[in-house]
Short mmCIF file of C-alpha atoms and ligand atoms in Angstrom, two decimals:
data_model
loop_
_atom_site.label_atom_id
_atom_site.label_comp_id
_atom_site.label_asym_id
_atom_site.label_seq_id
_atom_site.Cartn_x
_atom_site.Cartn_y
_atom_site.Cartn_z
CA UNK A 1 -4.43 2.79 25.41
CA UNK A 2 -1.96 -0.69 25.97
CA UNK A 3 -1.64 -3.75 24.54
CA UNK A 4 -3.97 -5.02 26.98
CA UNK A 5 -6.47 -2.69 25.38
CA UNK A 6 -7.74 -2.32 22.20
CA UNK A 7 -9.35 0.33 19.95
CA UNK A 8 -11.55 0.01 16.62
CA UNK A 9 -11.14 2.17 14.24
CA UNK A 10 -13.97 3.96 12.44
CA UNK A 11 -15.96 3.37 9.34
CA UNK A 12 -18.27 5.32 7.44
CA UNK A 13 -21.11 4.36 7.65
CA UNK A 14 -22.23 7.02 5.23
CA UNK A 15 -22.31 4.07 2.08
CA UNK A 16 -25.96 5.04 0.45
CA UNK A 17 -26.03 1.33 -0.48
CA UNK A 18 -26.37 0.20 3.68
CA UNK A 19 -28.63 2.53 4.54
CA UNK A 20 -31.35 1.57 5.92
CA UNK A 21 -34.36 4.73 6.74
CA UNK A 22 -33.25 5.59 9.86
CA UNK A 23 -29.91 6.16 8.92
CA UNK A 24 -28.49 9.46 8.55
CA UNK A 25 -25.33 9.77 6.08
CA UNK A 26 -22.47 10.18 8.70
CA UNK A 27 -20.71 13.43 8.78
CA UNK A 28 -17.50 11.57 10.03
CA UNK A 29 -14.52 10.45 7.06
CA UNK A 30 -13.29 7.83 9.56
CA UNK A 31 -14.97 5.76 11.51
CA UNK A 32 -13.78 2.36 13.35
CA UNK A 33 -11.58 0.77 15.51
CA UNK A 34 -7.88 -0.36 16.78
CA UNK A 35 -6.93 -3.64 15.11
CA UNK A 36 -4.51 -5.10 17.62
CA UNK A 37 -2.89 -7.91 17.69
CA UNK A 38 1.01 -6.70 16.56
CA UNK A 39 2.22 -5.03 18.93
CA UNK A 40 1.06 -7.73 21.85
CA UNK A 41 3.64 -9.97 23.66
CA UNK A 42 5.88 -6.03 23.81
CA UNK A 43 8.16 -7.39 27.04
CA UNK A 44 9.11 -9.28 24.47
CA UNK A 45 11.57 -8.59 21.32
CA UNK A 46 11.18 -9.15 18.94
CA UNK A 47 8.79 -11.41 20.34
CA UNK A 48 7.30 -14.78 17.75
CA UNK A 49 4.86 -14.50 15.52
CA UNK A 50 1.59 -16.52 16.50
CA UNK A 51 3.27 -16.85 20.75
CA UNK A 52 4.03 -13.11 21.72
CA UNK A 53 2.36 -11.58 18.93
CA UNK A 54 -0.19 -12.12 16.20
CA UNK A 55 -1.83 -9.93 13.03
CA UNK A 56 -5.53 -8.31 13.14
CA UNK A 57 -8.21 -11.09 11.57
CA UNK A 58 -8.96 -10.32 7.94
CA UNK A 59 -12.59 -12.02 8.57
CA UNK A 60 -13.24 -9.27 11.33
CA UNK A 61 -12.28 -6.43 9.51
CA UNK A 62 -14.13 -7.87 6.65
CA UNK A 63 -17.15 -7.89 9.28
CA UNK A 64 -16.67 -4.25 10.69
CA UNK A 65 -16.25 -3.12 7.06
CA UNK A 66 -19.71 -4.58 6.80
CA UNK A 67 -21.10 -2.48 9.79
CA UNK A 68 -19.98 0.54 8.39
CA UNK A 69 -16.40 0.62 9.36
CA UNK A 70 -13.93 2.77 6.26
CA UNK A 71 -10.65 3.14 8.95
CA UNK A 72 -8.40 0.79 11.18
CA UNK A 73 -5.62 1.58 13.21
CA UNK A 74 -2.91 -1.07 13.48
CA UNK A 75 -0.94 -1.28 16.02
CA UNK A 76 2.31 -2.23 16.03
CA UNK A 77 5.84 -1.51 17.43
CA UNK A 78 8.68 0.41 16.21
CA UNK A 79 11.19 -2.46 17.62
CA UNK A 80 9.99 -4.88 15.65
CA UNK A 81 9.76 -3.11 12.34
CA UNK A 82 13.41 -1.81 12.13
CA UNK A 83 14.99 -3.90 15.71
CA UNK A 84 18.77 -2.92 15.92
CA UNK A 85 18.47 1.11 15.84
CA UNK A 86 15.67 3.68 14.54
CA UNK A 87 18.70 4.36 11.32
CA UNK A 88 18.61 0.61 10.70
CA UNK A 89 16.77 -1.76 8.13
CA UNK A 90 14.03 -3.73 8.60
CA UNK A 91 13.19 -7.14 9.59
CA UNK A 92 11.34 -8.46 6.76
CA UNK A 93 9.28 -11.26 8.42
CA UNK A 94 7.64 -8.06 10.12
CA UNK A 95 7.86 -6.05 7.33
CA UNK A 96 5.74 -8.84 5.36
CA UNK A 97 3.59 -8.97 7.76
CA UNK A 98 2.09 -5.25 7.82
CA UNK A 99 2.09 -4.63 4.07
CA UNK A 100 -0.13 -8.00 4.22
CA UNK A 101 -2.80 -6.33 6.29
CA UNK A 102 -2.02 -2.81 5.25
CA UNK A 103 -3.03 -4.46 1.41
CA UNK A 104 -6.20 -6.57 2.86
CA UNK A 105 -7.20 -3.37 4.47
CA UNK A 106 -6.54 -0.51 1.60
CA UNK A 107 -7.43 -3.16 -1.03
CA UNK A 108 -11.23 -2.68 0.50
CA UNK A 109 -10.96 0.66 0.09
CA UNK A 110 -10.68 1.16 3.62
CA UNK A 111 -7.74 3.61 5.65
CA UNK A 112 -4.94 1.34 7.40
CA UNK A 113 -3.47 3.54 10.19
CA UNK A 114 0.24 2.75 11.08
CA UNK A 115 -0.06 3.17 14.70
CA UNK A 116 3.61 3.21 16.63
CA UNK A 117 2.55 1.78 19.41
CA UNK A 118 5.61 2.80 21.63
CA UNK A 119 4.55 5.30 23.40
CA UNK A 120 6.93 7.62 22.21
CA UNK A 121 9.83 5.23 23.17
CA UNK A 122 12.62 2.97 21.74
CA UNK A 123 13.26 0.06 24.06
CA UNK A 124 11.52 1.79 27.13
CA UNK A 125 13.75 4.72 26.93
CA UNK A 126 12.48 8.51 25.49
CA UNK A 127 13.19 8.92 22.29
CA UNK A 128 15.40 11.98 23.06
CA UNK A 129 17.28 11.26 19.27
CA UNK A 130 14.78 13.27 16.72
CA UNK A 131 16.68 12.29 13.61
CA UNK A 132 16.95 8.41 14.03
CA UNK A 133 12.80 9.19 14.89
CA UNK A 134 13.50 10.29 11.68
CA UNK A 135 15.26 8.38 9.80
CA UNK A 136 12.78 5.22 11.29
CA UNK A 137 9.75 7.26 9.40
CA UNK A 138 12.23 8.02 6.65
CA UNK A 139 11.76 3.49 6.43
CA UNK A 140 8.48 3.72 6.95
CA UNK A 141 6.73 6.11 4.53
CA UNK A 142 9.01 5.18 1.52
CA UNK A 143 7.40 1.78 1.97
CA UNK A 144 3.70 2.83 1.53
CA UNK A 145 4.70 6.02 -0.56
CA UNK A 146 2.29 5.07 -3.10
CA UNK A 147 -0.67 4.26 -1.27
CA UNK A 148 -3.10 7.38 -0.14
CA UNK A 149 -4.84 4.70 1.91
CA UNK A 150 -2.30 4.36 4.61
CA UNK A 151 -2.36 7.04 7.15
CA UNK A 152 0.75 7.50 9.30
CA UNK A 153 0.65 8.15 12.80
CA UNK A 154 3.82 9.60 14.50
CA UNK A 155 3.20 7.53 17.54
CA UNK A 156 0.90 6.63 19.91
CA UNK A 157 0.39 8.00 23.15
CA UNK A 158 4.19 10.26 24.44
CA UNK A 159 3.36 10.89 28.24
CA UNK A 160 5.89 11.66 30.90
CA UNK A 161 8.50 13.76 28.52
CA UNK A 162 8.88 17.98 27.41
CA UNK A 163 6.03 19.19 25.56
CA UNK A 164 8.84 20.79 23.03
CA UNK A 165 10.33 17.10 22.60
CA UNK A 166 6.64 15.69 21.88
CA UNK A 167 6.26 18.86 19.35
CA UNK A 168 10.04 18.70 17.62
CA UNK A 169 8.79 14.63 17.42
CA UNK A 170 6.21 15.29 16.09
CA UNK A 171 7.54 18.03 12.86
CA UNK A 172 10.18 15.55 12.03
CA UNK A 173 8.48 12.96 11.76
CA UNK A 174 6.06 14.86 9.11
CA UNK A 175 8.98 15.97 7.39
CA UNK A 176 10.50 12.46 7.17
CA UNK A 177 7.40 11.22 5.51
CA UNK A 178 6.68 13.90 3.16
CA UNK A 179 10.87 13.56 1.84
CA UNK A 180 10.04 9.77 1.18
CA UNK A 181 7.86 10.83 -1.39
CA UNK A 182 4.51 9.71 0.75
CA UNK A 183 2.90 13.20 -0.07
CA UNK A 184 -0.54 12.12 -0.30
CA UNK A 185 -1.42 10.77 2.81
CA UNK A 186 -2.93 11.79 5.93
CA UNK A 187 -0.15 12.16 9.18
CA UNK A 188 -1.84 11.74 12.28
CA UNK A 189 -0.46 13.70 15.06
CA UNK A 190 -0.46 12.33 18.78
CA UNK A 191 0.28 14.81 21.72
CA UNK A 192 1.81 14.24 25.39
CA UNK A 193 0.20 13.15 28.34
CA UNK A 194 -1.60 9.74 26.67
CA UNK A 195 -2.69 12.88 23.81
CA UNK A 196 -5.93 12.90 25.89
CA UNK A 197 -8.64 15.23 24.66
CA UNK A 198 -9.46 16.26 27.85
CA UNK A 199 -5.85 17.54 28.66
CA UNK A 200 -4.80 18.57 25.52
CA UNK A 201 -4.57 22.76 26.94
CA UNK A 202 -3.95 21.97 30.71
CA UNK A 203 -0.89 19.82 29.43
CA UNK A 204 0.59 22.57 27.07
CA UNK A 205 0.90 19.92 25.51
CA UNK A 206 -1.54 21.90 22.61
CA UNK A 207 1.11 25.22 22.25
CA UNK A 208 4.02 23.17 20.38
CA UNK A 209 1.89 20.55 18.56
CA UNK A 210 -0.95 23.85 17.21
CA UNK A 211 2.92 24.77 15.44
CA UNK A 212 3.10 21.67 13.19
CA UNK A 213 3.58 22.36 9.20
CA UNK A 214 3.05 20.54 6.87
CA UNK A 215 3.50 20.83 2.87
CA UNK A 216 0.83 18.84 2.00
CA UNK A 217 -1.15 20.00 4.63
CA UNK A 218 -2.68 16.92 5.60
CA UNK A 219 -2.31 16.99 9.15
CA UNK A 220 -4.91 15.66 11.67
CA UNK A 221 -5.03 15.66 15.15
CA UNK A 222 -5.56 12.92 16.98
CA UNK A 223 -6.61 12.44 20.60
CA UNK A 224 -7.56 9.67 23.03
CA UNK A 225 -10.92 10.44 25.54
CA UNK A 226 -12.09 7.41 27.96
CA UNK A 227 -14.56 7.63 29.88
CA UNK A 228 -13.53 6.51 33.06
CA UNK A 229 -13.09 8.39 36.25
CA UNK A 230 -8.83 8.38 36.19
CA UNK A 231 -9.53 8.28 31.72
CA UNK A 232 -7.67 5.41 31.82
CA UNK A 233 -9.49 2.73 29.59
CA UNK A 234 -9.77 0.65 32.93
CA UNK A 235 -13.09 0.80 33.83
CA UNK A 236 -17.02 -0.68 32.77
CA UNK A 237 -18.13 2.53 34.34
CA UNK A 238 -18.69 5.31 32.93
CA UNK A 239 -18.28 9.02 35.06
CA UNK A 240 -21.91 9.95 34.28
CA UNK A 241 -24.55 10.01 30.73
CA UNK A 242 -22.91 13.21 29.83
CA UNK A 243 -19.08 12.91 30.62
CA UNK A 244 -18.02 11.97 26.63
CA UNK A 245 -19.05 15.46 25.41
CA UNK A 246 -17.79 17.57 28.74
CA UNK A 247 -14.36 16.15 28.18
CA UNK A 248 -14.24 16.80 25.17
CA UNK A 249 -15.52 20.21 24.73
CA UNK A 250 -12.21 22.40 25.66
CA UNK A 251 -10.26 20.22 23.06
CA UNK A 252 -13.50 21.17 20.90
CA UNK A 253 -12.71 24.86 21.06
CA UNK A 254 -9.09 24.95 20.39
CA UNK A 255 -9.77 23.18 16.77
CA UNK A 256 -12.51 25.59 16.12
CA UNK A 257 -9.98 28.61 17.65
CA UNK A 258 -6.57 27.38 15.15
CA UNK A 259 -8.50 25.90 12.34
CA UNK A 260 -7.51 22.41 13.16
CA UNK A 261 -9.32 19.40 12.19
CA UNK A 262 -8.77 16.34 14.85
CA UNK A 263 -9.78 12.51 15.65
CA UNK A 264 -10.38 11.00 18.28
CA UNK A 265 -7.79 8.13 17.94
CA UNK A 266 -9.28 5.76 20.86
CA UNK A 267 -12.50 5.87 22.89
CA UNK A 268 -14.55 3.25 24.88
CA UNK A 269 -16.60 2.58 27.42
CA UNK A 270 -18.58 -0.46 29.01
CA UNK A 271 -21.62 -2.17 27.69
CA UNK A 272 -24.12 -0.18 30.28
CA UNK A 273 -26.84 2.40 29.78
CA UNK A 274 -24.77 4.79 31.09
CA UNK A 275 -21.55 4.63 28.94
CA UNK A 276 -23.77 4.32 26.51
CA UNK A 277 -25.27 7.24 26.80
CA UNK A 278 -21.70 8.65 27.62
CA UNK A 279 -20.46 7.73 23.95
CA UNK A 280 -23.78 8.56 22.11
CA UNK A 281 -23.47 11.93 23.50
CA UNK A 282 -19.80 12.23 22.75
CA UNK A 283 -20.71 11.01 19.30
CA UNK A 284 -23.40 13.87 18.98
CA UNK A 285 -21.35 16.84 19.76
CA UNK A 286 -18.75 15.75 18.01
CA UNK A 287 -20.77 14.90 14.45
CA UNK A 288 -22.24 18.86 16.11
CA UNK A 289 -18.74 19.52 15.07
CA UNK A 290 -17.90 18.04 12.33
CA UNK A 291 -16.12 20.70 10.65
CA UNK A 292 -13.33 19.97 13.00
CA UNK A 293 -13.63 16.45 14.27
CA UNK A 294 -13.06 14.00 11.02
CA UNK A 295 -14.49 10.87 13.32
CA UNK A 296 -13.40 8.25 15.64
CA UNK A 297 -12.35 5.25 16.18
CA UNK A 298 -12.73 2.00 18.78
CA UNK A 299 -10.40 0.91 21.73
CA UNK A 300 -10.34 -2.03 20.19
CA UNK A 301 -11.17 -5.00 18.30
CA UNK A 302 -8.23 -8.34 17.19
CA UNK A 303 -8.09 -11.10 17.92
CA UNK A 304 -6.20 -11.97 20.95
CA UNK A 305 -8.64 -10.07 23.08
CA UNK A 306 -11.00 -12.52 24.51
CA UNK A 307 -13.51 -11.16 26.63
CA UNK A 308 -11.98 -7.96 27.42
CA UNK A 309 -14.45 -5.54 28.56
CA UNK A 310 -14.63 -3.03 25.53
CA UNK A 311 -14.13 -5.90 23.00
CA UNK A 312 -15.19 -4.64 19.43
CA UNK A 313 -14.27 -8.51 17.46
CA UNK A 314 -16.83 -9.88 15.90
CA UNK A 315 -18.88 -11.97 17.08
CA UNK A 316 -19.17 -12.20 20.54
CA UNK A 317 -17.14 -9.19 22.26
CA UNK A 318 -18.76 -7.15 24.17
CA UNK A 319 -18.56 -4.11 22.20
CA UNK A 320 -19.53 -5.28 19.28
CA UNK A 321 -22.84 -7.19 20.14
CA UNK A 322 -23.66 -4.31 23.31
CA UNK A 323 -22.49 -1.36 22.10
CA UNK A 324 -22.25 -0.94 18.22
CA UNK A 325 -25.61 -1.01 17.99
CA UNK A 326 -26.42 1.48 19.26
CA UNK A 327 -23.56 4.29 17.59
CA UNK A 328 -25.04 3.46 14.44
CA UNK A 329 -26.38 6.79 13.18
CA UNK A 330 -22.23 8.01 14.33
CA UNK A 331 -20.96 5.89 11.40
C1 NAG B 401 12.41 -11.07 12.36
O1 NAG B 401 11.35 -11.12 13.12
C2 NAG B 401 10.63 -12.05 13.39
C3 NAG B 401 9.55 -12.44 13.78
O2 NAG B 401 8.98 -11.43 13.90
C4 NAG B 401 11.79 -12.93 14.75
O3 NAG B 401 11.43 -14.00 14.65
C5 NAG B 401 12.99 -12.58 14.33
O4 NAG B 401 13.64 -13.55 15.58
C6 NAG B 401 13.54 -11.38 14.14
N1 NAG B 401 14.98 -11.12 13.49
C7 NAG B 401 15.68 -10.10 14.29
C8 NAG B 401 16.67 -10.02 13.60
O5 NAG B 401 15.24 -8.90 15.00
C1 NAG B 402 -7.97 1.70 26.70
C2 NAG B 402 -6.67 1.64 25.61
O1 NAG B 402 -6.96 0.15 26.42
N1 NAG B 402 -6.81 2.37 25.03
C3 NAG B 402 -5.35 1.97 24.55
C4 NAG B 402 -4.99 1.72 23.29
O2 NAG B 402 -3.90 1.21 22.63
C5 NAG B 402 -2.55 1.56 23.56
C6 NAG B 402 -2.00 0.45 23.33
O3 NAG B 402 -2.18 -1.30 23.11
C7 NAG B 402 -2.40 1.33 24.94
O4 NAG B 402 -1.60 1.91 25.79
C8 NAG B 402 -3.63 1.62 25.72
O5 NAG B 402 -4.16 2.14 26.91
#
């Protein structure tokens, strides 16, 4: 989603410590939320800390870990991390901000997903310089090469570009990350058409994406799925109480047929009974197919969402108070 939207990533509720009688052990490796802030104000580049963008709240993350989450997706802007050109050097202010939040999350034993929230664009232009993209990822991966709780997310929601280019960019990122010495981390890859699960096959993105290779064999296919009529994640209404499962089925079949792992990297619905039923149906479908679905992340949390329809930020985000209590068995 855009910076006007948030994701709560996944945390596993599996911990034996927490589990009251009704909770079953989670089948998911990753449960959590997107943690927005550092990608906000993306029309202001480089932007000012505290004015145009901010970093996620550590206390909020601790609270969500207490609720059973174990994975936090941290959207950032590629241009803020490396401002001049993709082959350039880091901006120390922004890089230190990222270091701090990554250190906090992973220090708690949770996963921190580094998510360049760029839609396959750098300064608004579609990224066609595949080698430059690899250089950007090389710089990033070197920074966290020794932290196995970091997850590298190639790019948020490629869209309206060639499927072959998207696959090439993903493969280059994988190669650059491994060549930088970051060999233990998961890599989440994203496809074209906003990496929508419901369009994974029909858009044609699956073909090239299915051929990606990784010497560490830790690729996870990140797909996004919203449950409103156009799937954009902009409405409180869900199409039906069964739409979640229906929109995932083709992707589930593809993951199984191709022996791949998937993660639902963004999902949300409004705080109402139809959406809650649709979310439960979708997560139940994923739990039934946990051989291929490794988890889910809510969109979104973060300190600047205000009264956002999908807000998961504690203590009063509408999704935190109205939806999360109905999803605990899937954490
Ligand atoms: C580096 O980042 C800081 C804060 O994000 C910003 O104020 C500064 O202008 C940036 N410098 C460059 C050269 O982009
Ligand atoms: C539903 C939603 O708002 N998803 C958003 C997740 O975050 C990215 C980046 O901020 C947006 O582009 C998505 O639209």
